[in-house]
PDB file of C-alpha atoms and ligand atoms in Angstrom:
ATOM      1  CA  ASN A   1       6.965 -10.303  17.113  1.00 76.00           C
ATOM      2  CA  ASP A   2       4.260  -8.584  19.002  1.00 92.00           C
ATOM      3  CA  LYS A   3       3.859  -5.289  16.414  1.00 98.00           C
ATOM      4  CA  VAL A   4       0.367  -4.254  16.059  1.00 98.00           C
ATOM      5  CA  VAL A   5       0.373  -3.088  12.067  1.00 98.00           C
ATOM      6  CA  ILE A   6      -2.252  -1.634   9.838  1.00 99.00           C
ATOM      7  CA  VAL A   7      -2.624  -2.250   5.797  1.00 99.00           C
ATOM      8  CA  THR A   8      -4.861  -0.304   4.093  1.00 99.00           C
ATOM      9  CA  GLY A   9      -5.674  -1.935   0.671  1.00 99.00           C
ATOM     10  CA  GLY A  10      -5.221  -5.170   2.957  1.00 98.00           C
ATOM     11  CA  GLY A  11      -8.265  -7.580   1.625  1.00 98.00           C
ATOM     12  CA  GLN A  12      -6.957  -8.033  -1.974  1.00 98.00           C
ATOM     13  CA  GLY A  13      -3.137  -7.757  -4.509  1.00 98.00           C
ATOM     14  CA  ILE A  14      -0.298  -6.261  -2.676  1.00 98.00           C
ATOM     15  CA  GLY A  15      -2.360  -5.582   0.501  1.00 99.00           C
ATOM     16  CA  ARG A  16      -4.172  -8.917   0.598  1.00 98.00           C
ATOM     17  CA  CYS A  17       0.208  -9.885   0.513  1.00 98.00           C
ATOM     18  CA  ILE A  18       1.719  -7.505   3.591  1.00 99.00           C
ATOM     19  CA  ALA A  19      -1.104  -8.699   5.344  1.00 99.00           C
ATOM     20  CA  GLN A  20       0.072 -12.307   4.874  1.00 98.00           C
ATOM     21  CA  THR A  21       3.742 -11.418   5.547  1.00 98.00           C
ATOM     22  CA  PHE A  22       3.175  -9.540   8.670  1.00 98.00           C
ATOM     23  CA  ALA A  23       0.868 -12.028  10.513  1.00 98.00           C
ATOM     24  CA  GLU A  24       3.356 -14.920   9.268  1.00 98.00           C
ATOM     25  CA  LYS A  25       6.067 -13.041  11.284  1.00 98.00           C
ATOM     26  CA  GLY A  26       3.963 -12.889  14.546  1.00 98.00           C
ATOM     27  CA  ALA A  27       2.350  -9.063  14.110  1.00 98.00           C
ATOM     28  CA  LYS A  28      -0.915  -8.124  15.186  1.00 98.00           C
ATOM     29  CA  VAL A  29      -3.131  -7.150  11.846  1.00 99.00           C
ATOM     30  CA  VAL A  30      -5.368  -4.868  10.901  1.00 99.00           C
ATOM     31  CA  ILE A  31      -6.679  -5.120   7.366  1.00 99.00           C
ATOM     32  CA  ALA A  32      -8.121  -1.884   6.234  1.00 99.00           C
ATOM     33  CA  ASP A  33     -10.530  -2.797   3.351  1.00 99.00           C
ATOM     34  CA  ILE A  34     -13.391  -1.203   1.283  1.00 98.00           C
ATOM     35  CA  ASP A  35     -13.834  -4.474   0.006  1.00 98.00           C
ATOM     36  CA  ASP A  36     -15.798  -6.520   3.098  1.00 98.00           C
ATOM     37  CA  GLU A  37     -15.347  -9.807   0.914  1.00 98.00           C
ATOM     38  CA  ALA A  38     -11.863  -9.649  -0.046  1.00 98.00           C
ATOM     39  CA  GLY A  39     -11.212  -8.155   3.980  1.00 98.00           C
ATOM     40  CA  ILE A  40     -13.254 -10.652   5.532  1.00 98.00           C
ATOM     41  CA  GLU A  41     -12.334 -13.719   3.485  1.00 98.00           C
ATOM     42  CA  ASN A  42      -7.738 -12.650   4.379  1.00 98.00           C
ATOM     43  CA  GLU A  43      -8.645 -12.128   7.782  1.00 98.00           C
ATOM     44  CA  LYS A  44     -10.181 -15.748   7.875  1.00 98.00           C
ATOM     45  CA  TYR A  45      -7.407 -17.247   6.231  1.00 98.00           C
ATOM     46  CA  ILE A  46      -4.814 -14.940   8.654  1.00 98.00           C
ATOM     47  CA  LYS A  47      -6.475 -17.292  11.744  1.00 98.00           C
ATOM     48  CA  SER A  48      -6.970 -20.084   9.755  1.00 98.00           C
ATOM     49  CA  LYS A  49      -2.602 -20.271   9.671  1.00 98.00           C
ATOM     50  CA  GLY A  50      -2.489 -19.165  13.857  1.00 98.00           C
ATOM     51  CA  GLY A  51      -2.277 -15.862  13.415  1.00 98.00           C
ATOM     52  CA  ASP A  52      -3.859 -12.340  14.777  1.00 98.00           C
ATOM     53  CA  CYS A  53      -6.155 -10.637  12.778  1.00 98.00           C
ATOM     54  CA  LEU A  54      -8.715  -8.074  12.651  1.00 98.00           C
ATOM     55  CA  PHE A  55     -11.228  -6.755   9.622  1.00 99.00           C
ATOM     56  CA  VAL A  56     -12.027  -3.210  10.241  1.00 99.00           C
ATOM     57  CA  HIS A  57     -14.510  -1.976   6.488  1.00 99.00           C
ATOM     58  CA  THR A  58     -12.295   1.280   5.597  1.00 99.00           C
ATOM     59  CA  ASP A  59     -13.196   4.056   3.221  1.00 99.00           C
ATOM     60  CA  VAL A  60      -9.827   5.305   3.526  1.00 99.00           C
ATOM     61  CA  SER A  61     -10.648   8.791   2.272  1.00 98.00           C
ATOM     62  CA  LEU A  62     -13.349   9.434   4.119  1.00 98.00           C
ATOM     63  CA  GLU A  63     -12.783  10.747   7.708  1.00 99.00           C
ATOM     64  CA  GLU A  64     -14.973   9.411  10.011  1.00 98.00           C
ATOM     65  CA  ASP A  65     -14.345   5.631   8.751  1.00 99.00           C
ATOM     66  CA  VAL A  66     -10.491   6.400   9.184  1.00 99.00           C
ATOM     67  CA  ARG A  67     -10.935   7.935  12.472  1.00 99.00           C
ATOM     68  CA  ASN A  68     -12.884   4.027  13.415  1.00 99.00           C
ATOM     69  CA  LEU A  69     -10.280   2.835  12.327  1.00 99.00           C
ATOM     70  CA  VAL A  70      -7.689   3.655  14.031  1.00 99.00           C
ATOM     71  CA  ASP A  71     -10.257   3.541  17.300  1.00 98.00           C
ATOM     72  CA  LYS A  72     -11.241  -0.409  16.877  1.00 99.00           C
ATOM     73  CA  THR A  73      -7.155  -1.032  16.016  1.00 99.00           C
ATOM     74  CA  ILE A  74      -6.430   0.471  20.114  1.00 98.00           C
ATOM     75  CA  LYS A  75      -9.233  -1.059  21.490  1.00 98.00           C
ATOM     76  CA  THR A  76      -8.292  -4.221  20.916  1.00 98.00           C
ATOM     77  CA  TYR A  77      -4.804  -4.270  20.749  1.00 98.00           C
ATOM     78  CA  GLY A  78      -3.931  -1.217  22.173  1.00 98.00           C
ATOM     79  CA  LYS A  79      -1.314   0.084  20.150  1.00 98.00           C
ATOM     80  CA  ILE A  80      -0.066   0.679  16.680  1.00 98.00           C
ATOM     81  CA  ASP A  81       4.070   0.046  15.873  1.00 98.00           C
ATOM     82  CA  ILE A  82       3.456   0.173  11.929  1.00 99.00           C
ATOM     83  CA  LEU A  83       0.982   1.505   8.891  1.00 98.00           C
ATOM     84  CA  ILE A  84       0.939   0.358   5.525  1.00 98.00           C
ATOM     85  CA  ASN A  85      -0.636   2.746   3.403  1.00 99.00           C
ATOM     86  CA  ASN A  86      -1.415   0.459   0.810  1.00 99.00           C
ATOM     87  CA  ALA A  87      -5.046   1.841  -0.597  1.00 99.00           C
ATOM     88  CA  GLY A  88      -4.986   2.476  -3.747  1.00 98.00           C
ATOM     89  CA  ILE A  89      -7.103   2.905  -7.063  1.00 98.00           C
ATOM     90  CA  GLY A  90      -6.630   3.860 -11.132  1.00 98.00           C
ATOM     91  CA  SER A  91      -8.459   5.529 -13.721  1.00 95.00           C
ATOM     92  CA  GLY A  92     -10.469   5.452 -16.679  1.00 95.00           C
ATOM     93  CA  GLY A  93     -10.723   7.732 -19.831  1.00 97.00           C
ATOM     94  CA  THR A  94      -8.268  10.591 -20.987  1.00 98.00           C
ATOM     95  CA  ILE A  95      -8.441  14.298 -20.340  1.00 98.00           C
ATOM     96  CA  TYR A  96     -10.429  14.876 -22.959  1.00 98.00           C
ATOM     97  CA  THR A  97     -13.225  12.173 -21.378  1.00 98.00           C
ATOM     98  CA  ARG A  98     -12.601  12.805 -17.577  1.00 98.00           C
ATOM     99  CA  PRO A  99     -15.075  14.412 -15.863  1.00 98.00           C
ATOM    100  CA  MET A 100     -13.461  15.700 -12.494  1.00 98.00           C
ATOM    101  CA  GLU A 101     -15.128  13.792 -10.183  1.00 98.00           C
ATOM    102  CA  GLU A 102     -12.558  10.610 -11.275  1.00 98.00           C
ATOM    103  CA  TRP A 103      -9.882  13.553 -10.620  1.00 98.00           C
ATOM    104  CA  ASP A 104     -11.266  14.446  -7.094  1.00 98.00           C
ATOM    105  CA  ARG A 105     -11.580  10.521  -6.634  1.00 98.00           C
ATOM    106  CA  VAL A 106      -8.270   9.234  -7.102  1.00 98.00           C
ATOM    107  CA  ILE A 107      -6.575  12.048  -5.408  1.00 98.00           C
ATOM    108  CA  ASN A 108      -8.936  11.661  -2.050  1.00 98.00           C
ATOM    109  CA  VAL A 109      -7.856   7.595  -1.726  1.00 99.00           C
ATOM    110  CA  ASN A 110      -4.783   7.787  -2.676  1.00 99.00           C
ATOM    111  CA  LEU A 111      -2.904  10.927  -1.529  1.00 99.00           C
ATOM    112  CA  ARG A 112      -5.852  11.800   0.762  1.00 98.00           C
ATOM    113  CA  GLY A 113      -5.816   9.067   2.333  1.00 99.00           C
ATOM    114  CA  THR A 114      -2.522   7.336   2.420  1.00 99.00           C
ATOM    115  CA  TYR A 115      -2.256  11.613   4.696  1.00 99.00           C
ATOM    116  CA  MET A 116      -5.177  11.224   6.778  1.00 99.00           C
ATOM    117  CA  CYS A 117      -4.101   7.668   7.873  1.00 99.00           C
ATOM    118  CA  SER A 118      -0.539   8.935   8.729  1.00 99.00           C
ATOM    119  CA  LYS A 119      -2.599  12.144  10.710  1.00 99.00           C
ATOM    120  CA  TYR A 120      -4.332   9.569  12.895  1.00 99.00           C
ATOM    121  CA  VAL A 121      -1.519   6.751  13.171  1.00 99.00           C
ATOM    122  CA  ALA A 122       0.923   9.731  13.996  1.00 99.00           C
ATOM    123  CA  PRO A 123      -0.620  10.493  17.948  1.00 98.00           C
ATOM    124  CA  HIS A 124      -0.371   6.646  18.858  1.00 99.00           C
ATOM    125  CA  MET A 125       2.893   5.969  17.495  1.00 98.00           C
ATOM    126  CA  ARG A 126       4.205   9.401  19.154  1.00 98.00           C
ATOM    127  CA  ASP A 127       2.629   8.188  22.547  1.00 98.00           C
ATOM    128  CA  ASN A 128       4.192   4.793  22.507  1.00 98.00           C
ATOM    129  CA  GLY A 129       7.390   5.553  21.208  1.00 98.00           C
ATOM    130  CA  GLY A 130       7.633   5.417  17.704  1.00 98.00           C
ATOM    131  CA  GLY A 131       6.291   3.408  14.357  1.00 98.00           C
ATOM    132  CA  VAL A 132       7.186   3.318  11.114  1.00 99.00           C
ATOM    133  CA  ILE A 133       4.579   4.660   8.243  1.00 99.00           C
ATOM    134  CA  ILE A 134       5.374   2.805   4.910  1.00 99.00           C
ATOM    135  CA  ASN A 135       3.679   4.348   1.748  1.00 99.00           C
ATOM    136  CA  ILE A 136       3.180   2.378  -1.084  1.00 99.00           C
ATOM    137  CA  ALA A 137       3.666   4.991  -4.012  1.00 99.00           C
ATOM    138  CA  SER A 138       5.016   3.190  -8.121  1.00 98.00           C
ATOM    139  CA  THR A 139       7.135   4.418 -10.756  1.00 98.00           C
ATOM    140  CA  ARG A 140       4.471   5.701 -12.023  1.00 98.00           C
ATOM    141  CA  ALA A 141       5.752   9.005  -9.819  1.00 98.00           C
ATOM    142  CA  PHE A 142       8.530   8.891 -11.821  1.00 98.00           C
ATOM    143  CA  MET A 143       7.466   8.311 -15.712  1.00 97.00           C
ATOM    144  CA  SER A 144       4.006   6.979 -18.027  1.00 97.00           C
ATOM    145  CA  GLU A 145       2.008   5.784 -19.817  1.00 96.00           C
ATOM    146  CA  PRO A 146      -0.738   7.971 -21.742  1.00 97.00           C
ATOM    147  CA  HIS A 147      -4.147   7.923 -19.652  1.00 98.00           C
ATOM    148  CA  THR A 148      -2.454   7.689 -15.949  1.00 98.00           C
ATOM    149  CA  GLU A 149      -2.604  12.072 -14.788  1.00 98.00           C
ATOM    150  CA  PRO A 150      -4.982  11.049 -11.403  1.00 98.00           C
ATOM    151  CA  TYR A 151      -2.744   7.993 -11.396  1.00 98.00           C
ATOM    152  CA  SER A 152       0.511   9.861 -11.134  1.00 98.00           C
ATOM    153  CA  ALA A 153      -0.335  12.893 -10.009  1.00 98.00           C
ATOM    154  CA  SER A 154      -1.217  11.275  -6.340  1.00 98.00           C
ATOM    155  CA  LYS A 155       1.784   8.885  -6.590  1.00 98.00           C
ATOM    156  CA  GLY A 156       4.241  12.142  -7.224  1.00 98.00           C
ATOM    157  CA  GLY A 157       2.051  13.743  -4.412  1.00 99.00           C
ATOM    158  CA  ILE A 158       2.682  10.072  -2.003  1.00 99.00           C
ATOM    159  CA  ILE A 159       7.116  10.557  -2.903  1.00 98.00           C
ATOM    160  CA  ALA A 160       6.771  14.030  -1.630  1.00 99.00           C
ATOM    161  CA  LEU A 161       4.307  13.479   1.399  1.00 99.00           C
ATOM    162  CA  THR A 162       6.522  10.865   2.279  1.00 99.00           C
ATOM    163  CA  HIS A 163       9.727  13.537   3.326  1.00 98.00           C
ATOM    164  CA  SER A 164       7.518  15.901   4.666  1.00 98.00           C
ATOM    165  CA  LEU A 165       5.906  13.611   6.749  1.00 99.00           C
ATOM    166  CA  ALA A 166       9.471  11.856   7.057  1.00 99.00           C
ATOM    167  CA  ILE A 167      10.353  15.015   8.896  1.00 98.00           C
ATOM    168  CA  SER A 168       7.926  16.250  10.631  1.00 98.00           C
ATOM    169  CA  LEU A 169       7.466  12.903  12.683  1.00 99.00           C
ATOM    170  CA  SER A 170      11.263  12.577  12.955  1.00 98.00           C
ATOM    171  CA  TYR A 171      11.061  14.188  16.016  1.00 98.00           C
ATOM    172  CA  ASP A 172       8.506  11.720  17.721  1.00 98.00           C
ATOM    173  CA  LYS A 173      10.693   8.087  16.270  1.00 98.00           C
ATOM    174  CA  ILE A 174       8.139   7.810  13.431  1.00 99.00           C
ATOM    175  CA  ARG A 175      10.396   6.874  10.409  1.00 99.00           C
ATOM    176  CA  VAL A 176       7.991   7.126   6.849  1.00 99.00           C
ATOM    177  CA  ASN A 177       9.070   5.599   3.687  1.00 99.00           C
ATOM    178  CA  SER A 178       7.900   5.422   0.735  1.00 99.00           C
ATOM    179  CA  ILE A 179       7.652   1.680  -1.951  1.00 99.00           C
ATOM    180  CA  SER A 180       8.249   2.221  -5.402  1.00 99.00           C
ATOM    181  CA  PRO A 181       6.440  -0.987  -7.168  1.00 99.00           C
ATOM    182  CA  GLY A 182       6.701  -1.433 -10.986  1.00 98.00           C
ATOM    183  CA  TRP A 183       4.708  -3.682 -12.673  1.00 98.00           C
ATOM    184  CA  ILE A 184       3.245  -6.552  -9.737  1.00 98.00           C
ATOM    185  CA  GLU A 185       0.822  -9.365 -11.156  1.00 98.00           C
ATOM    186  CA  VAL A 186      -1.234  -9.700  -8.076  1.00 97.00           C
ATOM    187  CA  SER A 187      -4.111 -11.946 -10.411  1.00 96.00           C
ATOM    188  CA  GLU A 188      -3.723 -14.824  -8.352  1.00 96.00           C
ATOM    189  CA  TRP A 189      -4.053 -12.668  -4.579  1.00 97.00           C
ATOM    190  CA  LYS A 190      -7.458 -11.083  -5.743  1.00 97.00           C
ATOM    191  CA  LYS A 191     -10.242 -12.764  -3.366  1.00 96.00           C
ATOM    192  CA  SER A 192     -11.571 -16.342  -4.823  1.00 93.00           C
ATOM    193  CA  ARG A 193     -14.448 -14.881  -6.418  1.00 93.00           C
ATOM    194  CA  GLU A 194     -12.183 -13.271  -9.270  1.00 92.00           C
ATOM    195  CA  ALA A 195      -8.150 -14.973  -8.843  1.00 86.00           C
ATOM    196  CA  LYS A 196      -7.342 -16.340 -11.927  1.00 86.00           C
ATOM    197  CA  LYS A 197      -4.285 -17.944 -13.151  1.00 84.00           C
ATOM    198  CA  PRO A 198      -1.439 -14.744 -14.651  1.00 86.00           C
ATOM    199  CA  GLN A 199      -1.453 -14.711 -19.002  1.00 91.00           C
ATOM    200  CA  LEU A 200       1.916 -13.335 -18.653  1.00 96.00           C
ATOM    201  CA  THR A 201       4.608 -14.163 -22.029  1.00 97.00           C
ATOM    202  CA  GLU A 202       7.959 -14.166 -22.254  1.00 98.00           C
ATOM    203  CA  GLU A 203       8.063 -10.909 -23.598  1.00 97.00           C
ATOM    204  CA  ASP A 204       6.468  -9.774 -20.454  1.00 97.00           C
ATOM    205  CA  HIS A 205       9.922 -10.702 -18.654  1.00 98.00           C
ATOM    206  CA  LEU A 206      12.756 -10.930 -20.434  1.00 97.00           C
ATOM    207  CA  GLN A 207      11.738  -7.233 -20.830  1.00 97.00           C
ATOM    208  CA  HIS A 208      12.372  -6.526 -17.136  1.00 98.00           C
ATOM    209  CA  PRO A 209      16.834  -6.099 -16.356  1.00 98.00           C
ATOM    210  CA  ALA A 210      15.327  -8.779 -13.237  1.00 98.00           C
ATOM    211  CA  GLY A 211      14.127 -11.480 -15.946  1.00 98.00           C
ATOM    212  CA  ARG A 212      10.679 -11.467 -14.915  1.00 98.00           C
ATOM    213  CA  VAL A 213       7.267  -9.092 -13.953  1.00 98.00           C
ATOM    214  CA  GLY A 214       7.232  -8.117 -10.001  1.00 98.00           C
ATOM    215  CA  LYS A 215       5.370 -10.333  -7.775  1.00 98.00           C
ATOM    216  CA  PRO A 216       3.514  -9.324  -3.766  1.00 98.00           C
ATOM    217  CA  GLU A 217       6.039 -10.780  -2.369  1.00 98.00           C
ATOM    218  CA  ASP A 218       8.323  -8.767  -3.563  1.00 99.00           C
ATOM    219  CA  VAL A 219       6.971  -6.036  -2.338  1.00 99.00           C
ATOM    220  CA  ALA A 220       6.042  -7.956   0.766  1.00 99.00           C
ATOM    221  CA  ASN A 221       9.646  -7.902   1.238  1.00 98.00           C
ATOM    222  CA  ALA A 222      11.066  -4.495   1.212  1.00 99.00           C
ATOM    223  CA  CYS A 223       7.833  -3.907   3.851  1.00 99.00           C
ATOM    224  CA  LEU A 224       9.499  -6.299   6.406  1.00 98.00           C
ATOM    225  CA  PHE A 225      12.817  -5.218   5.922  1.00 98.00           C
ATOM    226  CA  LEU A 226      12.165  -0.996   5.761  1.00 99.00           C
ATOM    227  CA  CYS A 227       9.976  -1.565   9.202  1.00 98.00           C
ATOM    228  CA  SER A 228      12.989  -3.707  10.661  1.00 98.00           C
ATOM    229  CA  GLU A 229      15.855  -2.786  13.141  1.00 97.00           C
ATOM    230  CA  GLU A 230      18.827  -3.483  10.263  1.00 98.00           C
ATOM    231  CA  ALA A 231      16.293   0.037   8.188  1.00 98.00           C
ATOM    232  CA  SER A 232      17.109   2.503  11.568  1.00 98.00           C
ATOM    233  CA  PHE A 233      18.526   4.776   9.777  1.00 98.00           C
ATOM    234  CA  ILE A 234      16.707   4.792   6.604  1.00 99.00           C
ATOM    235  CA  THR A 235      13.959   7.831   6.632  1.00 99.00           C
ATOM    236  CA  GLY A 236      12.307  10.056   3.845  1.00 98.00           C
ATOM    237  CA  ALA A 237      13.135   6.793   1.419  1.00 98.00           C
ATOM    238  CA  ASN A 238      11.722   5.709  -1.838  1.00 98.00           C
ATOM    239  CA  LEU A 239      12.656   2.363  -3.014  1.00 99.00           C
ATOM    240  CA  ILE A 240      11.926   1.019  -6.050  1.00 98.00           C
ATOM    241  CA  VAL A 241      10.564  -2.290  -6.381  1.00 99.00           C
ATOM    242  CA  ASP A 242      10.547  -2.747 -10.210  1.00 98.00           C
ATOM    243  CA  GLY A 243      13.018  -5.625 -11.282  1.00 98.00           C
ATOM    244  CA  GLY A 244      15.150  -2.254 -13.361  1.00 98.00           C
ATOM    245  CA  MET A 245      12.642  -1.211 -15.680  1.00 98.00           C
ATOM    246  CA  THR A 246      12.731   2.479 -14.556  1.00 97.00           C
ATOM    247  CA  VAL A 247      16.795   2.326 -15.071  1.00 98.00           C
ATOM    248  CA  LYS A 248      16.660   1.080 -18.456  1.00 97.00           C
ATOM    249  CA  MET A 249      16.470   3.262 -21.382  1.00 94.00           C
ATOM    250  CA  ILE A 250      15.062   2.017 -24.118  1.00 90.00           C
ATOM    251  CA  TYR A 251      15.354   3.379 -27.604  1.00 90.00           C
ATOM    252  CA  VAL A 252      13.354   1.817 -30.807  1.00 81.00           C
TER     253      VAL A 252
HETATM  254  P1  LIG B   1      -5.999  -3.821  -5.713  1.00 58.85           P
HETATM  255  O1  LIG B   1      -6.885  -3.545  -6.407  1.00 58.85           O
HETATM  256  O2  LIG B   1      -5.514  -5.643  -6.127  1.00 58.85           O
HETATM  257  O3  LIG B   1      -5.730  -4.096  -4.340  1.00 58.85           O
HETATM  258  C1  LIG B   1      -5.880  -2.675  -3.761  1.00 58.85           C
HETATM  259  C2  LIG B   1      -7.068  -2.921  -2.738  1.00 58.85           C
HETATM  260  O4  LIG B   1      -7.108  -1.472  -2.145  1.00 58.85           O
HETATM  261  C3  LIG B   1      -8.720  -3.922  -3.076  1.00 58.85           C
HETATM  262  O5  LIG B   1      -8.355  -3.980  -1.975  1.00 58.85           O
HETATM  263  C4  LIG B   1      -9.037  -2.712  -2.506  1.00 58.85           C
HETATM  264  O6  LIG B   1     -10.769  -2.357  -2.478  1.00 58.85           O
HETATM  265  C5  LIG B   1      -8.543  -1.859  -1.416  1.00 58.85           C
HETATM  266  N1  LIG B   1      -9.321  -0.453  -1.815  1.00 58.85           N
HETATM  267  C6  LIG B   1      -9.856   0.275  -2.730  1.00 58.85           C
HETATM  268  N2  LIG B   1     -10.009   1.723  -2.650  1.00 58.85           N
HETATM  269  C7  LIG B   1     -10.296   1.573  -1.071  1.00 58.85           C
HETATM  270  C8  LIG B   1     -10.136   2.823  -0.382  1.00 58.85           C
HETATM  271  N3  LIG B   1     -10.993   4.050  -0.490  1.00 58.85           N
HETATM  272  N4  LIG B   1      -9.805   2.233   0.837  1.00 58.85           N
HETATM  273  C9  LIG B   1      -9.449   0.985   1.600  1.00 58.85           C
HETATM  274  N5  LIG B   1      -9.231   0.314   0.657  1.00 58.85           N
HETATM  275  C10 LIG B   1      -9.697   0.262  -0.487  1.00 58.85           C
HETATM  276  O7  LIG B   1      -4.637  -3.487  -6.269  1.00 58.85           O
HETATM  277  P2  LIG B   1      -2.774  -3.841  -6.804  1.00 58.85           P
HETATM  278  O8  LIG B   1      -1.976  -3.941  -7.772  1.00 58.85           O
HETATM  279  O9  LIG B   1      -2.601  -4.416  -5.149  1.00 58.85           O
HETATM  280  O10 LIG B   1      -1.814  -2.189  -5.390  1.00 58.85           O
HETATM  281  C11 LIG B   1      -1.456  -2.347  -4.440  1.00 58.85           C
HETATM  282  C12 LIG B   1      -0.587  -0.712  -3.956  1.00 58.85           C
HETATM  283  O11 LIG B   1       0.296  -0.757  -5.220  1.00 58.85           O
HETATM  284  C13 LIG B   1      -1.854   0.709  -4.946  1.00 58.85           C
HETATM  285  O12 LIG B   1      -1.879   1.814  -4.224  1.00 58.85           O
HETATM  286  C14 LIG B   1      -1.404   0.550  -6.164  1.00 58.85           C
HETATM  287  O13 LIG B   1      -1.726   1.896  -6.559  1.00 58.85           O
HETATM  288  C15 LIG B   1       0.358   0.257  -6.677  1.00 58.85           C
HETATM  289  N6  LIG B   1       1.245   0.103  -7.595  1.00 58.85           N
HETATM  290  C16 LIG B   1       0.654  -2.011  -8.205  1.00 58.85           C
HETATM  291  C17 LIG B   1       0.931  -2.187  -8.781  1.00 58.85           C
HETATM  292  C18 LIG B   1       1.124  -3.221  -9.834  1.00 58.85           C
HETATM  293  O14 LIG B   1       1.610  -3.604 -10.487  1.00 58.85           O
HETATM  294  N7  LIG B   1       0.319  -4.148  -8.756  1.00 58.85           N
HETATM  295  C19 LIG B   1       2.217  -0.852  -8.826  1.00 58.85           C
HETATM  296  C20 LIG B   1       2.481  -0.021  -8.401  1.00 58.85           C
HETATM  297  C21 LIG B   1       2.049   0.389  -7.368  1.00 58.85           C
END
């Protein structure tokens, strides 16, 4: 189809797969990534398969970069139908050692970036009669391993931001949903310099009720569904794509 899709963090990992999946369906894909090498590599790959694609260097936590991303998209393709807020980072350290700058960095990329991209894209969707925004959250919004405070808090924030945006933007026919992936193995979707085969064990797979660790395609297919006409009654929702891990009760 002729949809114009922005994928943030579209250079590597889940975003790389989402960008390729939408391009295969005929969408015009804008890859927004801070990593030029990864972004340009994915842009070239999509074009080599006959897809229509544009890479725009973007740090989603910087307002001038987000403005530039939206300007370049409108200049090139004339409209924006879909925004996939996928760019995200984790953090190191613990609450005892982590400098506050690290907290700010994670919140700024994951949460502020998601809000800011939505803020600058929404007017164009409104003027074009509607659109779809998908925010990539995480099952870490609901459960934790130790030492993930900035990441978990940012993802919990994204879930709340999603229903808030869904209500505000409903008047302009913009649907807003989030996807919360669980364990998704992305090592085969890194830029070629970093790509390596995953070292997954049987135990890794079998602990999942679905019988396997997740793949970027699982998230990309959920994005396709949420953007489709079949999902026109779904807004403000969070779709968990985790092979059943968050509903599995564990007693050891
Ligand atoms: P990844 O590190 O493989 O890829 C992330 C991409 O985002 C990279 O290309 C990176 O350059 C880009 N990026 C980082 N900071 C950026 C910034 N400031 N501006 C623009 N681009 C930036 O990560 P991934 O595993 O593919 O994760 C993608 C999304 O899915 C993230 O939001 C992550 O939190 C979420 N997620 C991943 C998993 C998983 O198991 N892989 C699970 C749950 C949620």
